[in-house]
Amino acid sequence: MSKKDIKKRFGLAIKHRRQELELSQEELAFRSGLHRTYISDIERGFRNPSLENIQKLAFALNISMSDLFANYGVESDE
Amino acid sequence: MSKKDIKKRFGLAIKHRRQELELSQEELAFRSGLHRTYISDIERGFRNPSLENIQKLAFALNISMSDLFANYGVESDE
């Protein structure tokens, strides 16, 4: 399993899913209870989010964590 | 999606998978590069692991993060 920077991959997955739902970073921040700048940092791969924050993001993006990891290139090159 | 304590669920999943592979906590610690007491805390739901540590654990347990989340009761009652 490739260990390419997981933070970057995760950030791209969040951005991809957010855009799919046509949400702004502000709306995702509001839904997830996280700060907008944190969302921006996540999407640029600058953060190493905790399990609880991953759950908040997935919940706000209306997707399971397993689907988010499996279907948005987090663990494999899509 | 139930928000039952995700840390507890994740800990039980790690323990379940580790026992499936008949690994001790020491062996999982060695494989993952994490400390044994950290593994013990994770399995008891006392830790809120980061994305990178989740990846290390999944990699050491020879499973994808998506499978770990999907098939070991992390996100739903098995």
PDB file of C-alpha atoms in Angstrom:
ATOM      1  CA  MET A   1       0.000   0.000   0.000  1.00  0.00           C
ATOM      2  CA  SER A   2       1.674   3.228  -1.132  1.00  0.00           C
ATOM      3  CA  LYS A   3       2.647   5.600   1.653  1.00  0.00           C
ATOM      4  CA  LYS A   4       2.576   8.667  -0.611  1.00  0.00           C
ATOM      5  CA  ASP A   5       1.818  11.600   1.614  1.00  0.00           C
ATOM      6  CA  ILE A   6      -1.424  10.522   3.169  1.00  0.00           C
ATOM      7  CA  LYS A   7      -2.226  14.058   4.341  1.00  0.00           C
ATOM      8  CA  LYS A   8      -2.135  15.356   0.754  1.00  0.00           C
ATOM      9  CA  ARG A   9      -4.267  12.469  -0.485  1.00  0.00           C
ATOM     10  CA  PHE A  10      -6.775  12.975   2.307  1.00  0.00           C
ATOM     11  CA  GLY A  11      -6.932  16.699   1.607  1.00  0.00           C
ATOM     12  CA  LEU A  12      -7.625  16.135  -2.065  1.00  0.00           C
ATOM     13  CA  ALA A  13     -10.353  13.635  -1.191  1.00  0.00           C
ATOM     14  CA  ILE A  14     -12.080  16.135   1.123  1.00  0.00           C
ATOM     15  CA  LYS A  15     -11.888  18.855  -1.530  1.00  0.00           C
ATOM     16  CA  HIS A  16     -13.142  16.503  -4.254  1.00  0.00           C
ATOM     17  CA  ARG A  17     -16.131  15.369  -2.148  1.00  0.00           C
ATOM     18  CA  ARG A  18     -16.901  18.915  -0.980  1.00  0.00           C
ATOM     19  CA  GLN A  19     -16.963  20.159  -4.577  1.00  0.00           C
ATOM     20  CA  GLU A  20     -19.108  17.209  -5.606  1.00  0.00           C
ATOM     21  CA  LEU A  21     -21.676  18.402  -3.077  1.00  0.00           C
ATOM     22  CA  GLU A  22     -21.157  21.996  -4.276  1.00  0.00           C
ATOM     23  CA  LEU A  23     -20.307  23.146  -0.773  1.00  0.00           C
ATOM     24  CA  SER A  24     -18.032  26.051   0.041  1.00  0.00           C
ATOM     25  CA  GLN A  25     -15.298  25.660   2.661  1.00  0.00           C
ATOM     26  CA  GLU A  26     -17.411  27.918   4.895  1.00  0.00           C
ATOM     27  CA  GLU A  27     -20.408  25.597   4.568  1.00  0.00           C
ATOM     28  CA  LEU A  28     -18.279  22.525   5.282  1.00  0.00           C
ATOM     29  CA  ALA A  29     -16.767  24.311   8.282  1.00  0.00           C
ATOM     30  CA  PHE A  30     -20.233  25.141   9.601  1.00  0.00           C
ATOM     31  CA  ARG A  31     -21.551  21.609   9.032  1.00  0.00           C
ATOM     32  CA  SER A  32     -18.545  19.901  10.607  1.00  0.00           C
ATOM     33  CA  GLY A  33     -18.083  22.313  13.491  1.00  0.00           C
ATOM     34  CA  LEU A  34     -14.483  22.880  12.418  1.00  0.00           C
ATOM     35  CA  HIS A  35     -12.840  26.197  11.592  1.00  0.00           C
ATOM     36  CA  ARG A  36     -12.711  27.336   7.945  1.00  0.00           C
ATOM     37  CA  THR A  37      -8.953  27.835   8.026  1.00  0.00           C
ATOM     38  CA  TYR A  38      -8.611  24.290   9.359  1.00  0.00           C
ATOM     39  CA  ILE A  39     -10.644  23.047   6.378  1.00  0.00           C
ATOM     40  CA  SER A  40      -8.388  25.016   4.036  1.00  0.00           C
ATOM     41  CA  ASP A  41      -5.255  23.589   5.676  1.00  0.00           C
ATOM     42  CA  ILE A  42      -6.688  20.055   5.482  1.00  0.00           C
ATOM     43  CA  GLU A  43      -7.416  20.402   1.779  1.00  0.00           C
ATOM     44  CA  ARG A  44      -3.840  21.552   1.131  1.00  0.00           C
ATOM     45  CA  GLY A  45      -2.428  18.587   3.016  1.00  0.00           C
ATOM     46  CA  PHE A  46      -0.997  20.717   5.825  1.00  0.00           C
ATOM     47  CA  ARG A  47      -2.837  18.928   8.651  1.00  0.00           C
ATOM     48  CA  ASN A  48      -2.719  15.477  10.190  1.00  0.00           C
ATOM     49  CA  PRO A  49      -6.345  15.218  11.354  1.00  0.00           C
ATOM     50  CA  SER A  50      -7.464  13.110  14.248  1.00  0.00           C
ATOM     51  CA  LEU A  51      -9.903  10.221  14.028  1.00  0.00           C
ATOM     52  CA  GLU A  52     -12.660  12.380  15.548  1.00  0.00           C
ATOM     53  CA  ASN A  53     -12.084  15.186  13.046  1.00  0.00           C
ATOM     54  CA  ILE A  54     -12.036  12.689  10.176  1.00  0.00           C
ATOM     55  CA  GLN A  55     -15.406  11.457  11.429  1.00  0.00           C
ATOM     56  CA  LYS A  56     -16.771  15.029  11.656  1.00  0.00           C
ATOM     57  CA  LEU A  57     -15.627  15.760   8.096  1.00  0.00           C
ATOM     58  CA  ALA A  58     -17.053  12.530   6.680  1.00  0.00           C
ATOM     59  CA  PHE A  59     -20.324  13.059   8.556  1.00  0.00           C
ATOM     60  CA  ALA A  60     -20.571  16.634   7.230  1.00  0.00           C
ATOM     61  CA  LEU A  61     -19.828  15.371   3.719  1.00  0.00           C
ATOM     62  CA  ASN A  62     -22.563  12.758   4.069  1.00  0.00           C
ATOM     63  CA  ILE A  63     -20.228   9.857   3.370  1.00  0.00           C
ATOM     64  CA  SER A  64     -18.806   7.043   5.470  1.00  0.00           C
ATOM     65  CA  MET A  65     -15.132   7.192   6.371  1.00  0.00           C
ATOM     66  CA  SER A  66     -14.597   3.877   4.597  1.00  0.00           C
ATOM     67  CA  ASP A  67     -16.142   5.201   1.360  1.00  0.00           C
ATOM     68  CA  LEU A  68     -14.148   8.403   1.647  1.00  0.00           C
ATOM     69  CA  PHE A  69     -10.931   6.370   2.005  1.00  0.00           C
ATOM     70  CA  ALA A  70     -11.878   3.824  -0.651  1.00  0.00           C
ATOM     71  CA  ASN A  71     -13.364   5.949  -3.390  1.00  0.00           C
ATOM     72  CA  TYR A  72     -11.510   9.273  -3.427  1.00  0.00           C
ATOM     73  CA  GLY A  73      -7.920   8.210  -3.961  1.00  0.00           C
ATOM     74  CA  VAL A  74      -6.826   8.336  -0.324  1.00  0.00           C
ATOM     75  CA  GLU A  75      -5.267   4.881  -0.444  1.00  0.00           C
ATOM     76  CA  SER A  76      -4.696   4.263  -4.095  1.00  0.00           C
ATOM     77  CA  ASP A  77      -4.200   6.242  -7.241  1.00  0.00           C
ATOM     78  CA  GLU A  78      -7.724   6.593  -8.575  1.00  0.00           C
TER      79      GLU A  78
ATOM     80  CA  MET B   1     -24.307   7.469  10.892  1.00  0.00           C
ATOM     81  CA  SER B   2     -24.054   6.729  14.641  1.00  0.00           C
ATOM     82  CA  LYS B   3     -21.528   8.890  16.452  1.00  0.00           C
ATOM     83  CA  LYS B   4     -21.068   6.301  19.228  1.00  0.00           C
ATOM     84  CA  ASP B   5     -17.611   6.823  20.618  1.00  0.00           C
ATOM     85  CA  ILE B   6     -15.494   6.457  17.541  1.00  0.00           C
ATOM     86  CA  LYS B   7     -12.322   6.011  19.583  1.00  0.00           C
ATOM     87  CA  LYS B   8     -13.767   2.943  21.341  1.00  0.00           C
ATOM     88  CA  ARG B   9     -14.973   1.482  18.059  1.00  0.00           C
ATOM     89  CA  PHE B  10     -11.635   2.077  16.400  1.00  0.00           C
ATOM     90  CA  GLY B  11      -9.826   0.486  19.336  1.00  0.00           C
ATOM     91  CA  LEU B  12     -11.970  -2.620  19.197  1.00  0.00           C
ATOM     92  CA  ALA B  13     -11.368  -2.882  15.445  1.00  0.00           C
ATOM     93  CA  ILE B  14      -7.587  -2.704  15.903  1.00  0.00           C
ATOM     94  CA  LYS B  15      -7.711  -5.329  18.646  1.00  0.00           C
ATOM     95  CA  HIS B  16     -10.008  -7.579  16.593  1.00  0.00           C
ATOM     96  CA  ARG B  17      -7.748  -7.393  13.518  1.00  0.00           C
ATOM     97  CA  ARG B  18      -4.561  -7.831  15.584  1.00  0.00           C
ATOM     98  CA  GLN B  19      -5.969 -10.975  17.203  1.00  0.00           C
ATOM     99  CA  GLU B  20      -7.101 -12.273  13.819  1.00  0.00           C
ATOM    100  CA  LEU B  21      -3.458 -12.078  12.730  1.00  0.00           C
ATOM    101  CA  GLU B  22      -2.417 -13.618  16.061  1.00  0.00           C
ATOM    102  CA  LEU B  23      -0.105 -10.705  16.792  1.00  0.00           C
ATOM    103  CA  SER B  24       0.784  -9.486  20.258  1.00  0.00           C
ATOM    104  CA  GLN B  25       0.618  -5.793  21.098  1.00  0.00           C
ATOM    105  CA  GLU B  26       4.434  -5.837  21.147  1.00  0.00           C
ATOM    106  CA  GLU B  27       4.555  -7.226  17.608  1.00  0.00           C
ATOM    107  CA  LEU B  28       2.029  -4.675  16.357  1.00  0.00           C
ATOM    108  CA  ALA B  29       4.028  -1.920  18.081  1.00  0.00           C
ATOM    109  CA  PHE B  30       7.207  -3.110  16.386  1.00  0.00           C
ATOM    110  CA  ARG B  31       5.564  -3.408  12.966  1.00  0.00           C
ATOM    111  CA  SER B  32       3.869  -0.026  13.148  1.00  0.00           C
ATOM    112  CA  GLY B  33       6.735   1.869  14.732  1.00  0.00           C
ATOM    113  CA  LEU B  34       4.419   2.983  17.540  1.00  0.00           C
ATOM    114  CA  HIS B  35       4.924   2.425  21.271  1.00  0.00           C
ATOM    115  CA  ARG B  36       3.330  -0.596  22.919  1.00  0.00           C
ATOM    116  CA  THR B  37       1.560   1.496  25.557  1.00  0.00           C
ATOM    117  CA  TYR B  38       0.127   3.636  22.748  1.00  0.00           C
ATOM    118  CA  ILE B  39      -1.253   0.453  21.135  1.00  0.00           C
ATOM    119  CA  SER B  40      -2.753  -0.563  24.463  1.00  0.00           C
ATOM    120  CA  ASP B  41      -4.340   2.876  24.919  1.00  0.00           C
ATOM    121  CA  ILE B  42      -5.700   2.808  21.348  1.00  0.00           C
ATOM    122  CA  GLU B  43      -7.317  -0.590  21.888  1.00  0.00           C
ATOM    123  CA  ARG B  44      -9.022   0.671  25.039  1.00  0.00           C
ATOM    124  CA  GLY B  45     -10.400   3.718  23.231  1.00  0.00           C
ATOM    125  CA  PHE B  46      -8.277   6.186  25.207  1.00  0.00           C
ATOM    126  CA  ARG B  47      -6.582   7.761  22.173  1.00  0.00           C
ATOM    127  CA  ASN B  48      -7.719   9.902  19.276  1.00  0.00           C
ATOM    128  CA  PRO B  49      -5.163   8.759  16.676  1.00  0.00           C
ATOM    129  CA  SER B  50      -4.032  10.918  13.806  1.00  0.00           C
ATOM    130  CA  LEU B  51      -4.461  10.062  10.152  1.00  0.00           C
ATOM    131  CA  GLU B  52      -0.774   9.118   9.875  1.00  0.00           C
ATOM    132  CA  ASN B  53      -0.972   6.792  12.882  1.00  0.00           C
ATOM    133  CA  ILE B  54      -4.162   5.225  11.517  1.00  0.00           C
ATOM    134  CA  GLN B  55      -2.245   4.557   8.305  1.00  0.00           C
ATOM    135  CA  LYS B  56       0.708   3.055  10.214  1.00  0.00           C
ATOM    136  CA  LEU B  57      -1.633   0.756  12.145  1.00  0.00           C
ATOM    137  CA  ALA B  58      -3.563  -0.351   9.060  1.00  0.00           C
ATOM    138  CA  PHE B  59      -0.321  -0.915   7.143  1.00  0.00           C
ATOM    139  CA  ALA B  60       1.085  -2.989  10.039  1.00  0.00           C
ATOM    140  CA  LEU B  61      -2.165  -4.969  10.167  1.00  0.00           C
ATOM    141  CA  ASN B  62      -1.951  -5.614   6.426  1.00  0.00           C
ATOM    142  CA  ILE B  63      -5.329  -4.074   5.714  1.00  0.00           C
ATOM    143  CA  SER B  64      -6.478  -0.925   3.967  1.00  0.00           C
ATOM    144  CA  MET B  65      -7.885   1.856   6.117  1.00  0.00           C
ATOM    145  CA  SER B  66     -11.171   1.640   4.195  1.00  0.00           C
ATOM    146  CA  ASP B  67     -11.487  -2.105   4.931  1.00  0.00           C
ATOM    147  CA  LEU B  68     -10.566  -1.539   8.562  1.00  0.00           C
ATOM    148  CA  PHE B  69     -13.310   1.110   8.840  1.00  0.00           C
ATOM    149  CA  ALA B  70     -15.841  -0.854   6.815  1.00  0.00           C
ATOM    150  CA  ASN B  71     -15.438  -4.400   8.104  1.00  0.00           C
ATOM    151  CA  TYR B  72     -14.586  -4.189  11.805  1.00  0.00           C
ATOM    152  CA  GLY B  73     -17.501  -2.257  13.215  1.00  0.00           C
ATOM    153  CA  VAL B  74     -15.848   1.171  13.267  1.00  0.00           C
ATOM    154  CA  GLU B  75     -18.764   2.850  11.552  1.00  0.00           C
ATOM    155  CA  SER B  76     -21.640   0.485  12.120  1.00  0.00           C
ATOM    156  CA  ASP B  77     -22.658  -2.201  14.552  1.00  0.00           C
ATOM    157  CA  GLU B  78     -21.278  -5.374  13.012  1.00  0.00           C
TER     158      GLU B  78
END
